[in-house]
mmCIF file of C-alpha atoms and ligand atoms in Angstrom:
data_model
loop_
_atom_site.group_PDB
_atom_site.id
_atom_site.type_symbol
_atom_site.label_atom_id
_atom_site.label_comp_id
_atom_site.label_asym_id
_atom_site.label_seq_id
_atom_site.Cartn_x
_atom_site.Cartn_y
_atom_site.Cartn_z
ATOM 1 C CA MET A 176 -47.001 79.755 140.008
ATOM 2 C CA SER A 177 -48.015 77.295 137.262
ATOM 3 C CA ALA A 178 -48.276 73.556 138.045
ATOM 4 C CA GLU A 179 -45.380 73.032 135.685
ATOM 5 C CA GLU A 180 -43.064 75.432 137.643
ATOM 6 C CA SER A 181 -44.080 74.042 141.043
ATOM 7 C CA THR A 182 -43.284 70.446 139.910
ATOM 8 C CA PRO A 183 -40.160 70.834 137.714
ATOM 9 C CA LYS A 184 -39.485 67.026 137.850
ATOM 10 C CA PRO A 185 -42.168 64.845 136.128
ATOM 11 C CA GLY A 186 -43.499 61.855 138.030
ATOM 12 C CA GLU A 187 -43.158 58.311 136.526
ATOM 13 C CA PHE A 188 -46.271 58.476 134.444
ATOM 14 C CA ASP A 189 -45.625 62.065 133.260
ATOM 15 C CA LEU A 190 -42.215 60.866 132.233
ATOM 16 C CA ILE A 191 -43.606 58.011 130.150
ATOM 17 C CA ARG A 192 -46.139 60.379 128.466
ATOM 18 C CA HIS A 193 -43.363 62.876 127.870
ATOM 19 C CA LEU A 194 -41.211 60.156 126.235
ATOM 20 C CA ALA A 195 -44.093 58.856 124.096
ATOM 21 C CA ASP A 196 -44.991 62.353 122.895
ATOM 22 C CA ALA A 197 -41.420 63.245 122.112
ATOM 23 C CA ALA A 198 -40.895 59.957 120.164
ATOM 24 C CA GLY A 199 -44.171 60.507 118.293
ATOM 25 C CA ARG A 200 -42.742 63.837 117.031
ATOM 26 C CA TYR A 201 -39.906 62.026 115.270
ATOM 27 C CA ASP A 202 -41.292 58.579 114.381
ATOM 28 C CA ASN A 203 -44.928 59.092 113.376
ATOM 29 C CA ASP A 204 -43.995 58.319 109.777
ATOM 30 C CA VAL A 205 -42.322 54.974 110.502
ATOM 31 C CA PRO A 206 -42.923 52.379 107.818
ATOM 32 C CA ARG A 207 -44.199 49.729 110.338
ATOM 33 C CA PRO A 208 -46.161 51.405 113.078
ATOM 34 C CA ALA A 209 -46.848 49.029 116.059
ATOM 35 C CA ALA A 210 -50.424 47.590 116.091
ATOM 36 C CA VAL A 211 -50.334 48.399 119.850
ATOM 37 C CA GLY A 212 -47.583 50.648 121.036
ATOM 38 C CA ILE A 213 -46.917 52.554 124.282
ATOM 39 C CA GLY A 214 -49.730 52.510 126.829
ATOM 40 C CA ASP A 215 -50.867 48.929 127.150
ATOM 41 C CA ASP A 216 -49.269 45.975 129.088
ATOM 42 C CA ALA A 217 -47.221 45.014 126.078
ATOM 43 C CA ALA A 218 -46.713 46.042 122.491
ATOM 44 C CA VAL A 219 -48.315 44.099 119.605
ATOM 45 C CA LEU A 220 -46.199 44.081 116.423
ATOM 46 C CA ASP A 221 -46.983 42.861 112.915
ATOM 47 C CA VAL A 222 -43.920 41.198 111.179
ATOM 48 C CA ASP A 223 -43.865 41.367 107.379
ATOM 49 C CA PRO A 224 -44.620 38.108 105.582
ATOM 50 C CA GLY A 225 -41.417 36.389 104.462
ATOM 51 C CA CYS A 226 -39.342 38.147 107.094
ATOM 52 C CA GLN A 227 -37.721 37.120 110.346
ATOM 53 C CA LEU A 228 -37.560 39.209 113.448
ATOM 54 C CA VAL A 229 -34.053 40.170 114.549
ATOM 55 C CA VAL A 230 -33.840 41.215 118.268
ATOM 56 C CA THR A 231 -30.957 42.739 120.222
ATOM 57 C CA THR A 232 -30.410 44.495 123.588
ATOM 58 C CA ASP A 233 -27.517 46.475 124.918
ATOM 59 C CA THR A 234 -27.189 48.607 128.112
ATOM 60 C CA LEU A 235 -25.274 51.891 128.718
ATOM 61 C CA VAL A 236 -24.261 52.659 132.345
ATOM 62 C CA ALA A 237 -23.128 56.112 133.704
ATOM 63 C CA GLY A 238 -19.490 55.995 134.492
ATOM 64 C CA VAL A 239 -18.927 52.905 132.360
ATOM 65 C CA HIS A 240 -20.238 53.768 128.877
ATOM 66 C CA PHE A 241 -20.626 57.556 129.291
ATOM 67 C CA GLU A 242 -19.597 60.147 131.729
ATOM 68 C CA ALA A 243 -22.249 60.929 134.399
ATOM 69 C CA ASP A 244 -22.396 64.597 133.147
ATOM 70 C CA ALA A 245 -22.616 63.644 129.436
ATOM 71 C CA ALA A 246 -24.984 65.596 127.312
ATOM 72 C CA PRO A 247 -28.416 63.953 127.555
ATOM 73 C CA GLY A 248 -28.992 64.080 123.778
ATOM 74 C CA ASP A 249 -25.793 62.145 123.196
ATOM 75 C CA ILE A 250 -26.876 59.467 125.813
ATOM 76 C CA GLY A 251 -30.253 59.042 124.140
ATOM 77 C CA TYR A 252 -28.666 58.844 120.684
ATOM 78 C CA LYS A 253 -25.925 56.487 121.684
ATOM 79 C CA ALA A 254 -28.232 54.073 123.523
ATOM 80 C CA LEU A 255 -30.133 53.543 120.352
ATOM 81 C CA ALA A 256 -27.216 53.685 118.015
ATOM 82 C CA VAL A 257 -25.240 50.834 119.721
ATOM 83 C CA ASN A 258 -28.458 48.610 119.349
ATOM 84 C CA LEU A 259 -28.994 49.590 115.765
ATOM 85 C CA SER A 260 -25.361 48.711 115.071
ATOM 86 C CA ASP A 261 -26.119 45.099 116.148
ATOM 87 C CA LEU A 262 -29.061 45.027 113.669
ATOM 88 C CA ALA A 263 -26.744 46.403 110.987
ATOM 89 C CA ALA A 264 -24.313 43.562 111.741
ATOM 90 C CA MET A 265 -27.109 41.079 111.150
ATOM 91 C CA GLY A 266 -28.171 42.792 107.847
ATOM 92 C CA ALA A 267 -31.543 43.797 109.428
ATOM 93 C CA THR A 268 -33.767 46.806 108.927
ATOM 94 C CA PRO A 269 -34.861 48.406 112.222
ATOM 95 C CA ALA A 270 -38.536 48.693 112.878
ATOM 96 C CA TRP A 271 -39.228 49.041 116.616
ATOM 97 C CA HIS A 272 -37.286 49.724 119.800
ATOM 98 C CA PHE A 273 -37.905 49.563 123.612
ATOM 99 C CA LEU A 274 -36.339 51.866 126.194
ATOM 100 C CA ASN A 275 -35.677 50.874 129.792
ATOM 101 C CA LEU A 276 -34.685 53.993 131.632
ATOM 102 C CA THR A 277 -33.329 53.878 135.071
ATOM 103 C CA GLY A 278 -31.940 56.849 137.015
ATOM 104 C CA PRO A 279 -32.623 59.599 139.537
ATOM 105 C CA PRO A 280 -35.696 61.608 138.590
ATOM 106 C CA PRO A 281 -34.639 63.716 135.560
ATOM 107 C CA ASP A 282 -35.849 67.332 134.990
ATOM 108 C CA ARG A 283 -37.884 68.224 131.946
ATOM 109 C CA GLU A 284 -34.930 69.814 130.185
ATOM 110 C CA TRP A 285 -32.780 66.659 130.526
ATOM 111 C CA LEU A 286 -35.656 64.459 129.473
ATOM 112 C CA GLY A 287 -36.474 66.569 126.456
ATOM 113 C CA ALA A 288 -32.878 66.609 125.190
ATOM 114 C CA PHE A 289 -32.556 62.787 125.867
ATOM 115 C CA ALA A 290 -35.710 62.032 123.852
ATOM 116 C CA ALA A 291 -34.666 64.413 121.098
ATOM 117 C CA GLY A 292 -31.282 62.704 120.753
ATOM 118 C CA MET A 293 -32.847 59.258 120.587
ATOM 119 C CA GLY A 294 -35.678 60.554 118.364
ATOM 120 C CA GLU A 295 -33.292 62.112 115.803
ATOM 121 C CA LEU A 296 -31.714 58.721 115.059
ATOM 122 C CA ALA A 297 -35.004 56.809 115.330
ATOM 123 C CA GLY A 298 -36.645 59.130 112.892
ATOM 124 C CA SER A 299 -33.849 58.923 110.376
ATOM 125 C CA GLU A 300 -33.686 55.084 110.537
ATOM 126 C CA GLY A 301 -37.496 54.608 110.651
ATOM 127 C CA THR A 302 -37.718 52.806 114.014
ATOM 128 C CA GLN A 303 -40.539 53.464 116.415
ATOM 129 C CA LEU A 304 -40.369 53.540 120.256
ATOM 130 C CA ALA A 305 -42.950 50.803 120.999
ATOM 131 C CA GLY A 306 -42.544 50.524 124.824
ATOM 132 C CA GLY A 307 -40.173 50.208 127.714
ATOM 133 C CA ASP A 308 -39.846 50.530 131.466
ATOM 134 C CA THR A 309 -39.049 53.285 133.913
ATOM 135 C CA THR A 310 -37.422 52.797 137.324
ATOM 136 C CA GLY A 311 -35.454 54.850 139.839
ATOM 137 C CA GLY A 312 -31.830 53.954 140.795
ATOM 138 C CA PRO A 313 -28.316 54.580 139.446
ATOM 139 C CA MET A 314 -28.371 55.850 135.896
ATOM 140 C CA SER A 315 -28.468 53.237 133.143
ATOM 141 C CA VAL A 316 -30.232 53.090 129.821
ATOM 142 C CA THR A 317 -31.073 49.738 128.103
ATOM 143 C CA VAL A 318 -32.580 49.733 124.639
ATOM 144 C CA THR A 319 -33.957 46.608 122.849
ATOM 145 C CA ALA A 320 -34.144 46.917 119.113
ATOM 146 C CA LEU A 321 -36.158 44.799 116.712
ATOM 147 C CA GLY A 322 -35.628 44.653 113.022
ATOM 148 C CA GLN A 323 -36.612 42.490 110.153
ATOM 149 C CA VAL A 324 -34.635 40.439 107.562
ATOM 150 C CA PRO A 325 -35.824 38.411 104.575
ATOM 151 C CA ARG A 326 -36.055 34.897 105.823
ATOM 152 C CA GLY A 327 -32.660 33.049 105.912
ATOM 153 C CA GLN A 328 -30.702 36.193 104.900
ATOM 154 C CA ALA A 329 -29.448 37.324 108.397
ATOM 155 C CA LEU A 330 -25.664 37.800 108.425
ATOM 156 C CA LEU A 331 -23.900 35.626 110.960
ATOM 157 C CA ARG A 332 -20.615 35.399 112.857
ATOM 158 C CA SER A 333 -20.220 31.689 112.287
ATOM 159 C CA THR A 334 -20.155 31.514 108.403
ATOM 160 C CA ALA A 335 -16.764 32.808 107.406
ATOM 161 C CA GLN A 336 -14.893 30.690 104.888
ATOM 162 C CA PRO A 337 -11.127 30.008 104.489
ATOM 163 C CA GLY A 338 -9.688 32.474 101.875
ATOM 164 C CA ASP A 339 -12.296 35.240 102.499
ATOM 165 C CA ARG A 340 -10.931 38.766 102.590
ATOM 166 C CA ILE A 341 -11.498 40.584 105.894
ATOM 167 C CA VAL A 342 -12.981 44.093 105.415
ATOM 168 C CA VAL A 343 -13.615 46.874 107.886
ATOM 169 C CA SER A 344 -15.838 49.973 107.344
ATOM 170 C CA GLY A 345 -14.743 53.486 108.206
ATOM 171 C CA MET A 346 -11.870 54.323 110.512
ATOM 172 C CA PRO A 347 -11.356 51.959 113.440
ATOM 173 C CA GLY A 348 -9.889 53.656 116.513
ATOM 174 C CA LEU A 349 -11.525 57.140 116.102
ATOM 175 C CA ALA A 350 -13.800 56.810 119.110
ATOM 176 C CA ALA A 351 -11.038 55.384 121.329
ATOM 177 C CA ARG A 352 -8.791 58.283 120.278
ATOM 178 C CA ALA A 353 -11.414 60.802 121.267
ATOM 179 C CA LEU A 354 -12.054 59.032 124.579
ATOM 180 C CA ARG A 355 -8.426 59.522 125.406
ATOM 181 C CA TRP A 356 -8.262 63.163 124.303
ATOM 182 C CA PRO A 357 -6.988 65.166 127.353
ATOM 183 C CA GLU A 358 -9.509 67.900 127.140
ATOM 184 C CA ARG A 359 -12.562 65.603 126.625
ATOM 185 C CA SER A 360 -13.610 67.847 123.726
ATOM 186 C CA PRO A 361 -11.862 68.708 120.414
ATOM 187 C CA ALA A 362 -9.083 71.286 120.905
ATOM 188 C CA LEU A 363 -9.089 71.882 117.186
ATOM 189 C CA GLU A 364 -11.937 72.370 114.791
ATOM 190 C CA ASP A 365 -10.387 70.160 112.138
ATOM 191 C CA ALA A 366 -12.629 67.658 110.426
ATOM 192 C CA ALA A 367 -10.807 64.531 111.623
ATOM 193 C CA THR A 368 -10.958 65.407 115.287
ATOM 194 C CA THR A 369 -14.642 66.548 114.983
ATOM 195 C CA GLU A 370 -15.426 63.184 113.333
ATOM 196 C CA ALA A 371 -13.570 61.318 116.120
ATOM 197 C CA PHE A 372 -15.807 62.960 118.773
ATOM 198 C CA ARG A 373 -18.893 62.412 116.708
ATOM 199 C CA ARG A 374 -17.875 58.707 116.431
ATOM 200 C CA LEU A 375 -17.611 58.498 120.280
ATOM 201 C CA HIS A 376 -20.803 60.376 121.215
ATOM 202 C CA ARG A 377 -23.110 59.846 118.230
ATOM 203 C CA PRO A 378 -21.908 56.898 116.269
ATOM 204 C CA ARG A 379 -23.970 56.507 113.116
ATOM 205 C CA PRO A 380 -24.833 52.744 112.771
ATOM 206 C CA ARG A 381 -23.794 51.197 109.400
ATOM 207 C CA LEU A 382 -27.344 50.087 108.509
ATOM 208 C CA ALA A 383 -27.140 50.705 104.747
ATOM 209 C CA LEU A 384 -23.878 48.665 104.633
ATOM 210 C CA GLY A 385 -25.478 45.767 106.523
ATOM 211 C CA ARG A 386 -28.393 45.593 104.119
ATOM 212 C CA CYS A 387 -26.012 45.711 101.083
ATOM 213 C CA LEU A 388 -23.999 42.825 102.612
ATOM 214 C CA ARG A 389 -26.971 40.342 102.458
ATOM 215 C CA GLY A 390 -26.022 37.621 100.118
ATOM 216 C CA VAL A 391 -22.532 39.130 99.709
ATOM 217 C CA ALA A 392 -20.596 38.885 102.978
ATOM 218 C CA HIS A 393 -19.934 35.342 104.386
ATOM 219 C CA ALA A 394 -19.810 36.693 108.031
ATOM 220 C CA CYS A 395 -20.330 39.923 109.718
ATOM 221 C CA ILE A 396 -19.977 41.570 113.153
ATOM 222 C CA ASP A 397 -20.170 45.140 114.547
ATOM 223 C CA ILE A 398 -17.149 46.463 116.403
ATOM 224 C CA SER A 399 -18.117 47.444 119.984
ATOM 225 C CA ASP A 400 -15.324 46.031 122.063
ATOM 226 C CA GLY A 401 -12.376 46.411 119.600
ATOM 227 C CA LEU A 402 -11.441 45.146 116.091
ATOM 228 C CA ALA A 403 -9.207 42.299 117.252
ATOM 229 C CA ALA A 404 -11.825 41.079 120.003
ATOM 230 C CA ASP A 405 -14.777 41.337 117.586
ATOM 231 C CA LEU A 406 -12.953 39.746 114.629
ATOM 232 C CA GLY A 407 -11.909 37.125 117.075
ATOM 233 C CA HIS A 408 -15.625 36.340 117.659
ATOM 234 C CA ILE A 409 -16.093 35.635 113.898
ATOM 235 C CA LEU A 410 -12.971 33.406 114.041
ATOM 236 C CA ASP A 411 -14.222 31.418 117.128
ATOM 237 C CA ALA A 412 -17.730 31.112 115.815
ATOM 238 C CA SER A 413 -16.555 29.952 112.357
ATOM 239 C CA GLY A 414 -13.773 27.664 113.734
ATOM 240 C CA LEU A 415 -11.103 29.453 111.676
ATOM 241 C CA GLY A 416 -8.091 31.693 111.971
ATOM 242 C CA ALA A 417 -6.920 34.946 110.237
ATOM 243 C CA GLU A 418 -4.025 37.091 109.233
ATOM 244 C CA LEU A 419 -4.416 40.842 109.800
ATOM 245 C CA TRP A 420 -2.065 43.224 107.872
ATOM 246 C CA LEU A 421 -1.359 46.137 110.144
ATOM 247 C CA ASP A 422 0.013 48.311 107.325
ATOM 248 C CA ARG A 423 -3.462 48.105 105.635
ATOM 249 C CA LEU A 424 -5.314 49.691 108.653
ATOM 250 C CA PRO A 425 -6.645 52.997 107.441
ATOM 251 C CA ASP A 426 -4.738 56.022 108.912
ATOM 252 C CA SER A 427 -6.188 59.377 110.231
ATOM 253 C CA PRO A 428 -4.677 62.720 111.212
ATOM 254 C CA VAL A 429 -6.048 62.128 114.759
ATOM 255 C CA PHE A 430 -3.342 59.440 115.180
ATOM 256 C CA SER A 431 -0.431 61.790 114.218
ATOM 257 C CA GLY A 432 2.162 61.974 116.874
ATOM 258 C CA MET A 433 1.529 58.472 118.075
ATOM 259 C CA THR A 434 3.983 55.624 117.691
ATOM 260 C CA LEU A 435 2.885 52.865 115.252
ATOM 261 C CA GLU A 436 2.385 50.491 118.212
ATOM 262 C CA SER A 437 0.193 52.922 120.202
ATOM 263 C CA ARG A 438 -1.934 53.517 117.025
ATOM 264 C CA TRP A 439 -2.257 49.756 116.383
ATOM 265 C CA ASN A 440 -3.248 49.260 120.050
ATOM 266 C CA LEU A 441 -5.904 51.908 119.718
ATOM 267 C CA GLN A 442 -7.202 50.656 116.452
ATOM 268 C CA LEU A 443 -7.219 46.929 117.367
ATOM 269 C CA GLY A 444 -8.261 47.178 121.043
ATOM 270 C CA GLY A 445 -9.848 50.576 121.586
ATOM 271 C CA GLY A 446 -13.533 49.676 121.062
ATOM 272 C CA ASP A 447 -16.635 51.937 120.652
ATOM 273 C CA ASP A 448 -16.180 52.016 116.850
ATOM 274 C CA TYR A 449 -19.615 50.703 115.814
ATOM 275 C CA GLU A 450 -18.088 49.963 112.400
ATOM 276 C CA LEU A 451 -18.802 46.645 110.627
ATOM 277 C CA CYS A 452 -16.132 43.975 110.145
ATOM 278 C CA PHE A 453 -17.070 41.356 107.625
ATOM 279 C CA THR A 454 -15.634 38.643 105.321
ATOM 280 C CA VAL A 455 -16.153 38.365 101.591
ATOM 281 C CA PRO A 456 -14.907 35.829 99.073
ATOM 282 C CA ASP A 457 -12.605 37.077 96.255
ATOM 283 C CA ALA A 458 -15.482 36.178 93.861
ATOM 284 C CA ALA A 459 -17.360 39.179 95.260
ATOM 285 C CA GLY A 460 -14.833 41.291 93.299
ATOM 286 C CA ASP A 461 -14.029 44.985 93.671
ATOM 287 C CA LEU A 462 -15.652 46.653 96.720
ATOM 288 C CA SER A 463 -16.102 50.127 95.312
ATOM 289 C CA ALA A 464 -19.733 49.654 94.231
ATOM 290 C CA LEU A 465 -20.462 48.503 97.729
ATOM 291 C CA GLU A 466 -18.703 51.538 99.233
ATOM 292 C CA GLU A 467 -20.767 53.799 96.998
ATOM 293 C CA ALA A 468 -24.036 52.114 97.840
ATOM 294 C CA ALA A 469 -23.337 52.086 101.551
ATOM 295 C CA GLY A 470 -21.768 55.528 101.736
ATOM 296 C CA VAL A 471 -18.719 54.411 103.778
ATOM 297 C CA ALA A 472 -15.091 53.615 102.937
ATOM 298 C CA LEU A 473 -14.237 49.930 103.058
ATOM 299 C CA THR A 474 -10.726 48.584 103.660
ATOM 300 C CA VAL A 475 -9.416 45.004 103.086
ATOM 301 C CA ILE A 476 -7.224 44.352 106.232
ATOM 302 C CA GLY A 477 -6.605 40.646 106.075
ATOM 303 C CA ARG A 478 -7.626 37.123 105.153
ATOM 304 C CA ILE A 479 -9.282 34.207 106.781
ATOM 305 C CA ARG A 480 -7.439 30.912 106.946
ATOM 306 C CA LYS A 481 -7.813 27.414 108.316
ATOM 307 C CA GLY A 482 -6.558 26.842 111.824
ATOM 308 C CA ALA A 483 -7.273 29.190 114.906
ATOM 309 C CA GLY A 484 -6.254 32.577 116.269
ATOM 310 C CA LEU A 485 -5.594 36.021 114.837
ATOM 311 C CA ASP A 486 -2.040 36.816 113.657
ATOM 312 C CA CYS A 487 -1.397 40.603 113.327
ATOM 313 C CA ILE A 488 1.601 41.142 110.995
ATOM 314 C CA ASP A 489 3.499 44.329 110.264
ATOM 315 C CA ALA A 490 4.792 45.495 106.878
ATOM 316 C CA ASP A 491 8.029 43.434 107.422
ATOM 317 C CA GLY A 492 6.056 40.311 108.232
ATOM 318 C CA ALA A 493 6.801 40.487 111.972
ATOM 319 C CA ALA A 494 4.161 39.542 114.488
ATOM 320 C CA PHE A 495 2.569 42.084 116.733
ATOM 321 C CA SER A 496 0.511 41.290 119.839
ATOM 322 C CA PRO A 497 -1.895 44.053 120.793
ATOM 323 C CA ARG A 498 -1.753 45.074 124.431
ATOM 324 C CA THR A 499 -5.400 43.979 124.626
ATOM 325 C CA ALA A 500 -7.770 42.598 121.994
ATOM 326 C CA GLY A 501 -10.593 44.892 123.263
ATOM 327 C CA TRP A 502 -12.893 45.971 126.106
ATOM 328 C CA ASP A 503 -13.841 43.336 128.694
ATOM 329 C CA HIS A 504 -16.164 44.427 131.534
ATOM 330 C CA PHE A 505 -14.878 41.807 133.927
ATOM 331 C CA ARG A 506 -11.235 42.347 133.288
ATOM 332 C CA SER A 507 -9.324 45.485 134.387
ATOM 333 C CA ASP A 508 -7.253 47.885 132.332
ATOM 334 C CA PRO A 509 -8.953 47.914 128.970
ATOM 335 C CA ALA A 510 -7.127 49.597 126.101
HETATM 336 N N1 LIG B 104 -26.685 38.204 130.252
HETATM 337 C C1 LIG B 104 -27.026 37.514 129.162
HETATM 338 N N2 LIG B 104 -27.944 36.684 129.112
HETATM 339 C C2 LIG B 104 -28.167 35.961 127.896
HETATM 340 N N3 LIG B 104 -27.450 36.183 126.823
HETATM 341 C C3 LIG B 104 -26.515 37.078 126.784
HETATM 342 C C4 LIG B 104 -26.248 37.895 127.976
HETATM 343 N N4 LIG B 104 -25.237 38.720 127.679
HETATM 344 C C5 LIG B 104 -24.949 38.542 126.402
HETATM 345 N N5 LIG B 104 -25.748 37.533 125.855
HETATM 346 C C6 LIG B 104 -25.761 37.038 124.463
HETATM 347 O O1 LIG B 104 -24.353 36.794 124.046
HETATM 348 C C7 LIG B 104 -24.181 37.065 122.649
HETATM 349 C C8 LIG B 104 -23.064 38.074 122.536
HETATM 350 O O2 LIG B 104 -23.427 39.220 123.269
HETATM 351 P P1 LIG B 104 -22.516 40.573 123.341
HETATM 352 O O3 LIG B 104 -23.193 41.525 124.196
HETATM 353 O O4 LIG B 104 -21.114 40.113 123.610
HETATM 354 O O5 LIG B 104 -22.540 41.002 121.767
HETATM 355 P P2 LIG B 104 -22.674 42.494 121.260
HETATM 356 O O6 LIG B 104 -23.933 43.177 121.757
HETATM 357 O O7 LIG B 104 -22.580 42.320 119.836
HETATM 358 O O8 LIG B 104 -21.456 43.187 121.934
HETATM 359 P P3 LIG B 104 -21.474 44.559 122.762
HETATM 360 O O9 LIG B 104 -22.331 44.242 123.981
HETATM 361 O O10 LIG B 104 -20.034 44.770 123.115
HETATM 362 O O11 LIG B 104 -22.071 45.556 121.876
HETATM 363 C C9 LIG B 104 -25.552 37.608 122.128
HETATM 364 O O12 LIG B 104 -26.243 36.484 121.567
HETATM 365 C C10 LIG B 104 -26.270 38.046 123.429
HETATM 366 O O13 LIG B 104 -27.669 37.998 123.284
HETATM 367 C C1 LIG B 105 -16.812 57.123 130.342
HETATM 368 C C2 LIG B 105 -16.438 56.015 129.281
HETATM 369 N N1 LIG B 105 -15.418 55.080 129.765
HETATM 370 C C3 LIG B 105 -15.088 54.156 128.833
HETATM 371 C C4 LIG B 105 -15.697 53.991 127.601
HETATM 372 C C5 LIG B 105 -15.284 52.942 126.683
HETATM 373 N N2 LIG B 105 -16.091 51.751 126.676
HETATM 374 C C6 LIG B 105 -16.959 51.477 127.670
HETATM 375 S S1 LIG B 105 -17.776 50.027 127.473
HETATM 376 C C7 LIG B 105 -16.998 49.764 125.981
HETATM 377 C C8 LIG B 105 -17.231 48.482 125.207
HETATM 378 C C9 LIG B 105 -18.629 48.457 124.624
HETATM 379 O O1 LIG B 105 -19.503 48.173 125.744
HETATM 380 P P1 LIG B 105 -20.443 46.904 125.819
HETATM 381 O O2 LIG B 105 -19.549 45.675 125.587
HETATM 382 O O3 LIG B 105 -21.162 46.922 127.131
HETATM 383 O O4 LIG B 105 -21.473 47.044 124.722
HETATM 384 C C10 LIG B 105 -16.024 50.783 125.779
HETATM 385 C C11 LIG B 105 -15.220 50.840 124.506
HETATM 386 C C12 LIG B 105 -16.716 54.983 127.271
HETATM 387 N N3 LIG B 105 -17.254 54.963 126.108
HETATM 388 N N4 LIG B 105 -16.989 55.960 128.075
HETATM 389 MG MG1 LIG B 106 -24.261 43.253 123.927
HETATM 390 MG MG1 LIG B 107 -22.500 43.405 118.266
HETATM 391 MG MG1 LIG B 108 -23.830 45.444 120.908
#
């Protein structure tokens, strides 16, 4: 029997080597290789002159953010994607990421698929796995992502202006719709349903859009908890209010058969979209060049105004209060 067969589960240091080797197969052409990467007590990174470092961290926990039996490739992909989405919201270009992996000892097959899922996105976005930590315990994955932005150009939540148009990318509510699909996998092969499951399991962060919004958007956030909750963070941080026009929310065949109220609840409070919501002045003009450059549909859904709070208004001008504004880990019964 070979050593590999007799020890199917790697030890801690085998696992680190395995992750480093797998990452190297995807990210060996990254634009900014770490001066010192995996293997020492810490990484050493050179930041480009004239740039600021943008740093974010998010955790995914089994049973909370993904099913315990989820495909390992999807877990690896999404753990990085949700972090790159925060870099996109700041207008940053990803450069390095760190992986803190906690769980029962994985077998080589699980680990290989996990590393390939994360590596696929890392390779396509040019970010390098530069370090991390490995421990045993209940399964959770934390990624810390580091990106760069030209000095002073980071997009913020706090700088919306009265009169700005509110814009959302893509199709809010797709991932939430997929999460609530009774069979947990698409019953139909149609494009809209397939896209909804892709958005839930492998959300592509809107990095090109974030970069295009530098110097254009007044404020920006990525949608993780829900459109209403995350737009609410822009309003709170900017000390302003807004009107959101429900009839402008983009529609998809995946919502067919739902009442308008259920659809709005899903699109406003469902979470897991990883789309961008941003504000732009009228002076920025038509958004079609931006759509073209960023490769994603953009929809104007409302307007920033003085005051406080978010008013969601239907086609007849009647107010609608979503059942919940979005996901809250410490409150029960999220949308
Ligand atoms: N435990 C914590 N300690 C210190 N700062 C925190 C902690 N949790 C969140 N923050 C900070 O609070 C701010 C908002 O974090 P939050 O996690 O709500 O944003 P997000 O990552 O965009 O959303 P989501 O986690 O839903 O993707 C960020 O500046 C974040 O660094
Ligand atoms: C199995 C399973 N149950 C529920 C959800 C939905 N969900 C969990 S956390 C969260 C908000 C973002 O998290 P955070 O605020 O921690 O970044 C959402 C929308 C899911 N994806 N999988
Ligand atoms: Mg967070
Ligand atoms: Mg965010
Ligand atoms: Mg986040």
